[in-house]
């Protein structure tokens, strides 16, 4: 077995919202994993890649300090750690390299329903409870707002009820937690999703080649998630109109149909979801024998 130095270490959230998606994505890249007895490491059986299962807040630090080569973590956490480290005079040693299209959420400022809000100026001279001090302070500074960021490590949404702050700044996805606490979202500071970060230290050529391979496979996995293979018959005269209706496609393959001079078969990969409406519109444009198939793997 290779020594740790030759294996790639990827930091992944141990238990939480990102865990299943992160592991599932890596498995779909062809990685076969076995969990250690203490559940702290997943060993790659068929590739020299191991996952370190940790708290999401520790992931930027582990990558920055070179304990891990890569990490999968929310952009909200990445940005907060980057700003905190910068303010402490030790800039982050990681680069954000890839967006993964899961873990979507936003970091927003919200206030009580009964508080009149007339734009960012309403935040002037207020207290804002948050665990995202770095991002909030950056927002306040760049908008020239004089307000106090009050640190809350959890249950930020109850701060206004406790009289500890006038507003909160926290992660929102559906908005149901805010609603349940009588709060209204007012400003979006950051749109977030899970991202891959990589250490800024140059990797040995072999390791970098493996990282590139994994990223290329990730790209393929993300693309096929929505992609469909469409087959249909089309009158030659309607080809232009039909092509215009196909969402997110490259050049289609046009095949002759046995015994038909005016119709052809069209095969095409659509990189977006194909809805019933699209099929109905294609049919209305003259297409027939429509077939939509899932795409299993793709390598551009
Ligand atoms: P840990 O124990 O690892 O510190 P945590 O409680 O900080 O876990 P989770 O609640 O599992 O973290 O959220 C992990 C990430 O999921 C967030 O940092 C954010 O990027 C993303 N996320 C997506 N939707 C939401 C949401 N509704 N609330 C909180 N985080 C969300
Ligand atoms: Zn966390």
PDB file of N, CA and C in Angstrom, residues 138-206:
ATOM      1  N   UNK A 138     -17.668  42.287   6.550  1.00  0.00           N
ATOM      2  CA  UNK A 138     -17.257  42.720   5.206  1.00  0.00           C
ATOM      3  C   UNK A 138     -18.424  43.427   4.499  1.00  0.00           C
ATOM      4  N   UNK A 139     -19.624  42.838   4.652  1.00  0.00           N
ATOM      5  CA  UNK A 139     -20.812  43.442   4.043  1.00  0.00           C
ATOM      6  C   UNK A 139     -21.069  44.839   4.619  1.00  0.00           C
ATOM      7  N   UNK A 140     -21.004  44.938   5.960  1.00  0.00           N
ATOM      8  CA  UNK A 140     -21.281  46.228   6.619  1.00  0.00           C
ATOM      9  C   UNK A 140     -20.270  47.279   6.166  1.00  0.00           C
ATOM     10  N   UNK A 141     -18.993  46.839   6.092  1.00  0.00           N
ATOM     11  CA  UNK A 141     -17.941  47.775   5.707  1.00  0.00           C
ATOM     12  C   UNK A 141     -18.139  48.242   4.261  1.00  0.00           C
ATOM     13  N   UNK A 142     -18.405  47.276   3.363  1.00  0.00           N
ATOM     14  CA  UNK A 142     -18.487  47.683   1.957  1.00  0.00           C
ATOM     15  C   UNK A 142     -19.755  48.495   1.680  1.00  0.00           C
ATOM     16  N   UNK A 143     -20.758  48.410   2.560  1.00  0.00           N
ATOM     17  CA  UNK A 143     -21.962  49.235   2.370  1.00  0.00           C
ATOM     18  C   UNK A 143     -21.975  50.444   3.297  1.00  0.00           C
ATOM     19  N   UNK A 144     -20.843  50.617   3.995  1.00  0.00           N
ATOM     20  CA  UNK A 144     -20.689  51.791   4.855  1.00  0.00           C
ATOM     21  C   UNK A 144     -21.801  51.886   5.908  1.00  0.00           C
ATOM     22  N   UNK A 145     -22.086  50.727   6.526  1.00  0.00           N
ATOM     23  CA  UNK A 145     -23.145  50.680   7.549  1.00  0.00           C
ATOM     24  C   UNK A 145     -22.477  50.529   8.918  1.00  0.00           C
ATOM     25  N   UNK A 146     -22.886  51.375   9.859  1.00  0.00           N
ATOM     26  CA  UNK A 146     -22.347  51.278  11.207  1.00  0.00           C
ATOM     27  C   UNK A 146     -23.303  50.424  12.040  1.00  0.00           C
ATOM     28  N   UNK A 147     -22.985  49.120  12.169  1.00  0.00           N
ATOM     29  CA  UNK A 147     -23.811  48.211  12.972  1.00  0.00           C
ATOM     30  C   UNK A 147     -22.876  47.251  13.692  1.00  0.00           C
ATOM     31  N   UNK A 148     -23.396  46.613  14.761  1.00  0.00           N
ATOM     32  CA  UNK A 148     -22.536  45.737  15.551  1.00  0.00           C
ATOM     33  C   UNK A 148     -22.848  44.268  15.260  1.00  0.00           C
ATOM     34  N   UNK A 149     -21.818  43.506  14.877  1.00  0.00           N
ATOM     35  CA  UNK A 149     -21.992  42.059  14.686  1.00  0.00           C
ATOM     36  C   UNK A 149     -21.824  41.379  16.041  1.00  0.00           C
ATOM     37  N   UNK A 150     -22.885  40.675  16.486  1.00  0.00           N
ATOM     38  CA  UNK A 150     -22.852  40.001  17.796  1.00  0.00           C
ATOM     39  C   UNK A 150     -22.706  38.508  17.558  1.00  0.00           C
ATOM     40  N   UNK A 151     -21.673  37.903  18.132  1.00  0.00           N
ATOM     41  CA  UNK A 151     -21.435  36.482  17.846  1.00  0.00           C
ATOM     42  C   UNK A 151     -22.407  35.566  18.592  1.00  0.00           C
ATOM     43  N   UNK A 152     -23.065  34.700  17.824  1.00  0.00           N
ATOM     44  CA  UNK A 152     -23.933  33.636  18.337  1.00  0.00           C
ATOM     45  C   UNK A 152     -23.448  32.358  17.671  1.00  0.00           C
ATOM     46  N   UNK A 153     -23.203  31.295  18.434  1.00  0.00           N
ATOM     47  CA  UNK A 153     -22.670  30.100  17.776  1.00  0.00           C
ATOM     48  C   UNK A 153     -23.778  29.214  17.220  1.00  0.00           C
ATOM     49  N   UNK A 154     -24.979  29.316  17.748  1.00  0.00           N
ATOM     50  CA  UNK A 154     -26.092  28.518  17.221  1.00  0.00           C
ATOM     51  C   UNK A 154     -27.395  29.201  17.597  1.00  0.00           C
ATOM     52  N   UNK A 155     -28.514  28.657  17.110  1.00  0.00           N
ATOM     53  CA  UNK A 155     -29.846  29.208  17.421  1.00  0.00           C
ATOM     54  C   UNK A 155     -29.888  30.729  17.290  1.00  0.00           C
ATOM     55  N   UNK A 156     -29.260  31.202  16.220  1.00  0.00           N
ATOM     56  CA  UNK A 156     -29.172  32.642  15.964  1.00  0.00           C
ATOM     57  C   UNK A 156     -30.556  33.273  15.870  1.00  0.00           C
ATOM     58  N   UNK A 157     -31.516  32.486  15.337  1.00  0.00           N
ATOM     59  CA  UNK A 157     -32.843  33.058  15.054  1.00  0.00           C
ATOM     60  C   UNK A 157     -33.613  33.483  16.307  1.00  0.00           C
ATOM     61  N   UNK A 158     -33.163  33.024  17.482  1.00  0.00           N
ATOM     62  CA  UNK A 158     -33.910  33.458  18.685  1.00  0.00           C
ATOM     63  C   UNK A 158     -33.339  34.743  19.297  1.00  0.00           C
ATOM     64  N   UNK A 159     -32.207  35.220  18.742  1.00  0.00           N
ATOM     65  CA  UNK A 159     -31.554  36.418  19.309  1.00  0.00           C
ATOM     66  C   UNK A 159     -32.488  37.629  19.428  1.00  0.00           C
ATOM     67  N   UNK A 160     -33.311  37.945  18.377  1.00  0.00           N
ATOM     68  CA  UNK A 160     -34.198  39.106  18.530  1.00  0.00           C
ATOM     69  C   UNK A 160     -35.203  38.921  19.670  1.00  0.00           C
ATOM     70  N   UNK A 161     -35.741  37.690  19.812  1.00  0.00           N
ATOM     71  CA  UNK A 161     -36.720  37.442  20.893  1.00  0.00           C
ATOM     72  C   UNK A 161     -36.079  37.611  22.261  1.00  0.00           C
ATOM     73  N   UNK A 162     -34.789  37.254  22.347  1.00  0.00           N
ATOM     74  CA  UNK A 162     -34.078  37.376  23.628  1.00  0.00           C
ATOM     75  C   UNK A 162     -33.642  38.810  23.896  1.00  0.00           C
ATOM     76  N   UNK A 163     -33.882  39.675  22.914  1.00  0.00           N
ATOM     77  CA  UNK A 163     -33.496  41.074  23.075  1.00  0.00           C
ATOM     78  C   UNK A 163     -31.993  41.293  22.920  1.00  0.00           C
ATOM     79  N   UNK A 164     -31.315  40.312  22.308  1.00  0.00           N
ATOM     80  CA  UNK A 164     -29.854  40.422  22.177  1.00  0.00           C
ATOM     81  C   UNK A 164     -29.427  41.081  20.859  1.00  0.00           C
ATOM     82  N   UNK A 165     -30.375  41.182  19.915  1.00  0.00           N
ATOM     83  CA  UNK A 165     -30.044  41.808  18.628  1.00  0.00           C
ATOM     84  C   UNK A 165     -31.327  42.238  17.940  1.00  0.00           C
ATOM     85  N   UNK A 166     -31.194  43.177  17.011  1.00  0.00           N
ATOM     86  CA  UNK A 166     -32.366  43.633  16.256  1.00  0.00           C
ATOM     87  C   UNK A 166     -32.547  42.807  14.990  1.00  0.00           C
ATOM     88  N   UNK A 167     -31.417  42.326  14.440  1.00  0.00           N
ATOM     89  CA  UNK A 167     -31.453  41.531  13.206  1.00  0.00           C
ATOM     90  C   UNK A 167     -30.589  40.283  13.389  1.00  0.00           C
ATOM     91  N   UNK A 168     -30.744  39.343  12.467  1.00  0.00           N
ATOM     92  CA  UNK A 168     -29.841  38.188  12.461  1.00  0.00           C
ATOM     93  C   UNK A 168     -29.228  38.051  11.063  1.00  0.00           C
ATOM     94  N   UNK A 169     -28.107  37.341  10.985  1.00  0.00           N
ATOM     95  CA  UNK A 169     -27.486  37.038   9.696  1.00  0.00           C
ATOM     96  C   UNK A 169     -27.165  35.555   9.734  1.00  0.00           C
ATOM     97  N   UNK A 170     -27.904  34.778   8.935  1.00  0.00           N
ATOM     98  CA  UNK A 170     -27.745  33.329   9.046  1.00  0.00           C
ATOM     99  C   UNK A 170     -28.047  32.636   7.710  1.00  0.00           C
ATOM    100  N   UNK A 171     -27.809  31.324   7.693  1.00  0.00           N
ATOM    101  CA  UNK A 171     -28.071  30.514   6.502  1.00  0.00           C
ATOM    102  C   UNK A 171     -29.573  30.306   6.321  1.00  0.00           C
ATOM    103  N   UNK A 172     -30.031  30.506   5.108  1.00  0.00           N
ATOM    104  CA  UNK A 172     -31.445  30.305   4.776  1.00  0.00           C
ATOM    105  C   UNK A 172     -31.502  29.372   3.572  1.00  0.00           C
ATOM    106  N   UNK A 173     -32.407  28.398   3.586  1.00  0.00           N
ATOM    107  CA  UNK A 173     -32.627  27.680   2.318  1.00  0.00           C
ATOM    108  C   UNK A 173     -34.084  27.792   1.916  1.00  0.00           C
ATOM    109  N   UNK A 174     -34.996  27.205   2.671  1.00  0.00           N
ATOM    110  CA  UNK A 174     -36.407  27.351   2.272  1.00  0.00           C
ATOM    111  C   UNK A 174     -37.038  28.583   2.915  1.00  0.00           C
ATOM    112  N   UNK A 175     -36.478  29.036   4.011  1.00  0.00           N
ATOM    113  CA  UNK A 175     -37.054  30.183   4.711  1.00  0.00           C
ATOM    114  C   UNK A 175     -38.038  29.772   5.787  1.00  0.00           C
ATOM    115  N   UNK A 176     -38.266  28.448   5.955  1.00  0.00           N
ATOM    116  CA  UNK A 176     -39.283  28.013   6.921  1.00  0.00           C
ATOM    117  C   UNK A 176     -38.853  28.280   8.369  1.00  0.00           C
ATOM    118  N   UNK A 177     -37.557  28.170   8.661  1.00  0.00           N
ATOM    119  CA  UNK A 177     -37.085  28.448  10.035  1.00  0.00           C
ATOM    120  C   UNK A 177     -37.302  29.921  10.375  1.00  0.00           C
ATOM    121  N   UNK A 178     -37.015  30.786   9.392  1.00  0.00           N
ATOM    122  CA  UNK A 178     -37.224  32.221   9.619  1.00  0.00           C
ATOM    123  C   UNK A 178     -38.692  32.474   9.916  1.00  0.00           C
ATOM    124  N   UNK A 179     -39.543  31.910   9.068  1.00  0.00           N
ATOM    125  CA  UNK A 179     -40.983  32.130   9.194  1.00  0.00           C
ATOM    126  C   UNK A 179     -41.480  31.664  10.563  1.00  0.00           C
ATOM    127  N   UNK A 180     -41.012  30.487  10.967  1.00  0.00           N
ATOM    128  CA  UNK A 180     -41.442  29.932  12.253  1.00  0.00           C
ATOM    129  C   UNK A 180     -41.034  30.842  13.411  1.00  0.00           C
ATOM    130  N   UNK A 181     -39.999  31.658  13.200  1.00  0.00           N
ATOM    131  CA  UNK A 181     -39.541  32.559  14.252  1.00  0.00           C
ATOM    132  C   UNK A 181     -39.984  34.008  14.028  1.00  0.00           C
ATOM    133  N   UNK A 182     -40.930  34.195  13.099  1.00  0.00           N
ATOM    134  CA  UNK A 182     -41.470  35.534  12.859  1.00  0.00           C
ATOM    135  C   UNK A 182     -40.463  36.479  12.239  1.00  0.00           C
ATOM    136  N   UNK A 183     -39.540  35.932  11.421  1.00  0.00           N
ATOM    137  CA  UNK A 183     -38.502  36.776  10.808  1.00  0.00           C
ATOM    138  C   UNK A 183     -38.686  36.848   9.292  1.00  0.00           C
ATOM    139  N   UNK A 184     -38.242  37.945   8.699  1.00  0.00           N
ATOM    140  CA  UNK A 184     -38.348  38.148   7.251  1.00  0.00           C
ATOM    141  C   UNK A 184     -36.949  38.367   6.677  1.00  0.00           C
ATOM    142  N   UNK A 185     -36.649  37.671   5.578  1.00  0.00           N
ATOM    143  CA  UNK A 185     -35.340  37.812   4.924  1.00  0.00           C
ATOM    144  C   UNK A 185     -35.274  39.182   4.242  1.00  0.00           C
ATOM    145  N   UNK A 186     -34.226  39.935   4.488  1.00  0.00           N
ATOM    146  CA  UNK A 186     -34.135  41.288   3.922  1.00  0.00           C
ATOM    147  C   UNK A 186     -32.976  41.461   2.946  1.00  0.00           C
ATOM    148  N   UNK A 187     -31.797  40.937   3.262  1.00  0.00           N
ATOM    149  CA  UNK A 187     -30.642  41.118   2.377  1.00  0.00           C
ATOM    150  C   UNK A 187     -29.931  39.788   2.194  1.00  0.00           C
ATOM    151  N   UNK A 188     -29.565  39.453   0.949  1.00  0.00           N
ATOM    152  CA  UNK A 188     -28.766  38.238   0.700  1.00  0.00           C
ATOM    153  C   UNK A 188     -27.297  38.658   0.596  1.00  0.00           C
ATOM    154  N   UNK A 189     -26.452  38.111   1.471  1.00  0.00           N
ATOM    155  CA  UNK A 189     -25.027  38.481   1.473  1.00  0.00           C
ATOM    156  C   UNK A 189     -24.213  37.532   0.603  1.00  0.00           C
ATOM    157  N   UNK A 190     -24.663  36.288   0.511  1.00  0.00           N
ATOM    158  CA  UNK A 190     -23.877  35.295  -0.234  1.00  0.00           C
ATOM    159  C   UNK A 190     -24.779  34.162  -0.721  1.00  0.00           C
ATOM    160  N   UNK A 191     -24.654  33.788  -1.999  1.00  0.00           N
ATOM    161  CA  UNK A 191     -25.309  32.583  -2.510  1.00  0.00           C
ATOM    162  C   UNK A 191     -24.300  31.466  -2.393  1.00  0.00           C
ATOM    163  N   UNK A 192     -24.704  30.385  -1.722  1.00  0.00           N
ATOM    164  CA  UNK A 192     -23.716  29.342  -1.427  1.00  0.00           C
ATOM    165  C   UNK A 192     -24.126  27.987  -1.987  1.00  0.00           C
ATOM    166  N   UNK A 193     -23.130  27.159  -2.230  1.00  0.00           N
ATOM    167  CA  UNK A 193     -23.330  25.745  -2.571  1.00  0.00           C
ATOM    168  C   UNK A 193     -22.056  25.015  -2.168  1.00  0.00           C
ATOM    169  N   UNK A 194     -22.094  23.694  -2.212  1.00  0.00           N
ATOM    170  CA  UNK A 194     -20.888  22.945  -1.857  1.00  0.00           C
ATOM    171  C   UNK A 194     -19.835  23.139  -2.946  1.00  0.00           C
ATOM    172  N   UNK A 195     -18.584  23.312  -2.528  1.00  0.00           N
ATOM    173  CA  UNK A 195     -17.492  23.501  -3.489  1.00  0.00           C
ATOM    174  C   UNK A 195     -16.330  22.580  -3.128  1.00  0.00           C
ATOM    175  N   UNK A 196     -15.461  22.354  -4.103  1.00  0.00           N
ATOM    176  CA  UNK A 196     -14.203  21.640  -3.832  1.00  0.00           C
ATOM    177  C   UNK A 196     -13.126  22.701  -3.653  1.00  0.00           C
ATOM    178  N   UNK A 197     -12.363  22.584  -2.566  1.00  0.00           N
ATOM    179  CA  UNK A 197     -11.198  23.464  -2.425  1.00  0.00           C
ATOM    180  C   UNK A 197      -9.940  22.610  -2.467  1.00  0.00           C
ATOM    181  N   UNK A 198      -8.867  23.225  -2.955  1.00  0.00           N
ATOM    182  CA  UNK A 198      -7.594  22.504  -3.061  1.00  0.00           C
ATOM    183  C   UNK A 198      -6.507  23.316  -2.374  1.00  0.00           C
ATOM    184  N   UNK A 199      -5.563  22.628  -1.778  1.00  0.00           N
ATOM    185  CA  UNK A 199      -4.440  23.303  -1.147  1.00  0.00           C
ATOM    186  C   UNK A 199      -3.665  24.098  -2.205  1.00  0.00           C
ATOM    187  N   UNK A 200      -3.119  25.245  -1.770  1.00  0.00           N
ATOM    188  CA  UNK A 200      -2.382  26.066  -2.725  1.00  0.00           C
ATOM    189  C   UNK A 200      -0.976  25.538  -2.957  1.00  0.00           C
ATOM    190  N   UNK A 201      -0.543  24.665  -2.054  1.00  0.00           N
ATOM    191  CA  UNK A 201       0.797  24.098  -2.231  1.00  0.00           C
ATOM    192  C   UNK A 201       0.782  23.231  -3.484  1.00  0.00           C
ATOM    193  N   UNK A 202       1.811  23.363  -4.341  1.00  0.00           N
ATOM    194  CA  UNK A 202       1.823  22.515  -5.529  1.00  0.00           C
ATOM    195  C   UNK A 202       1.886  21.040  -5.126  1.00  0.00           C
ATOM    196  N   UNK A 203       1.103  20.217  -5.815  1.00  0.00           N
ATOM    197  CA  UNK A 203       1.118  18.783  -5.529  1.00  0.00           C
ATOM    198  C   UNK A 203       2.143  18.111  -6.420  1.00  0.00           C
ATOM    199  N   UNK A 204       2.651  16.964  -5.971  1.00  0.00           N
ATOM    200  CA  UNK A 204       3.548  16.179  -6.828  1.00  0.00           C
ATOM    201  C   UNK A 204       2.787  15.845  -8.110  1.00  0.00           C
ATOM    202  N   UNK A 205       3.528  15.730  -9.212  1.00  0.00           N
ATOM    203  CA  UNK A 205       2.893  15.560 -10.524  1.00  0.00           C
ATOM    204  C   UNK A 205       1.884  14.410 -10.532  1.00  0.00           C
ATOM    205  N   UNK A 206       2.244  13.290  -9.887  1.00  0.00           N
ATOM    206  CA  UNK A 206       1.354  12.113  -9.889  1.00  0.00           C
ATOM    207  C   UNK A 206       0.038  12.414  -9.153  1.00  0.00           C
TER     208      UNK A 206
END
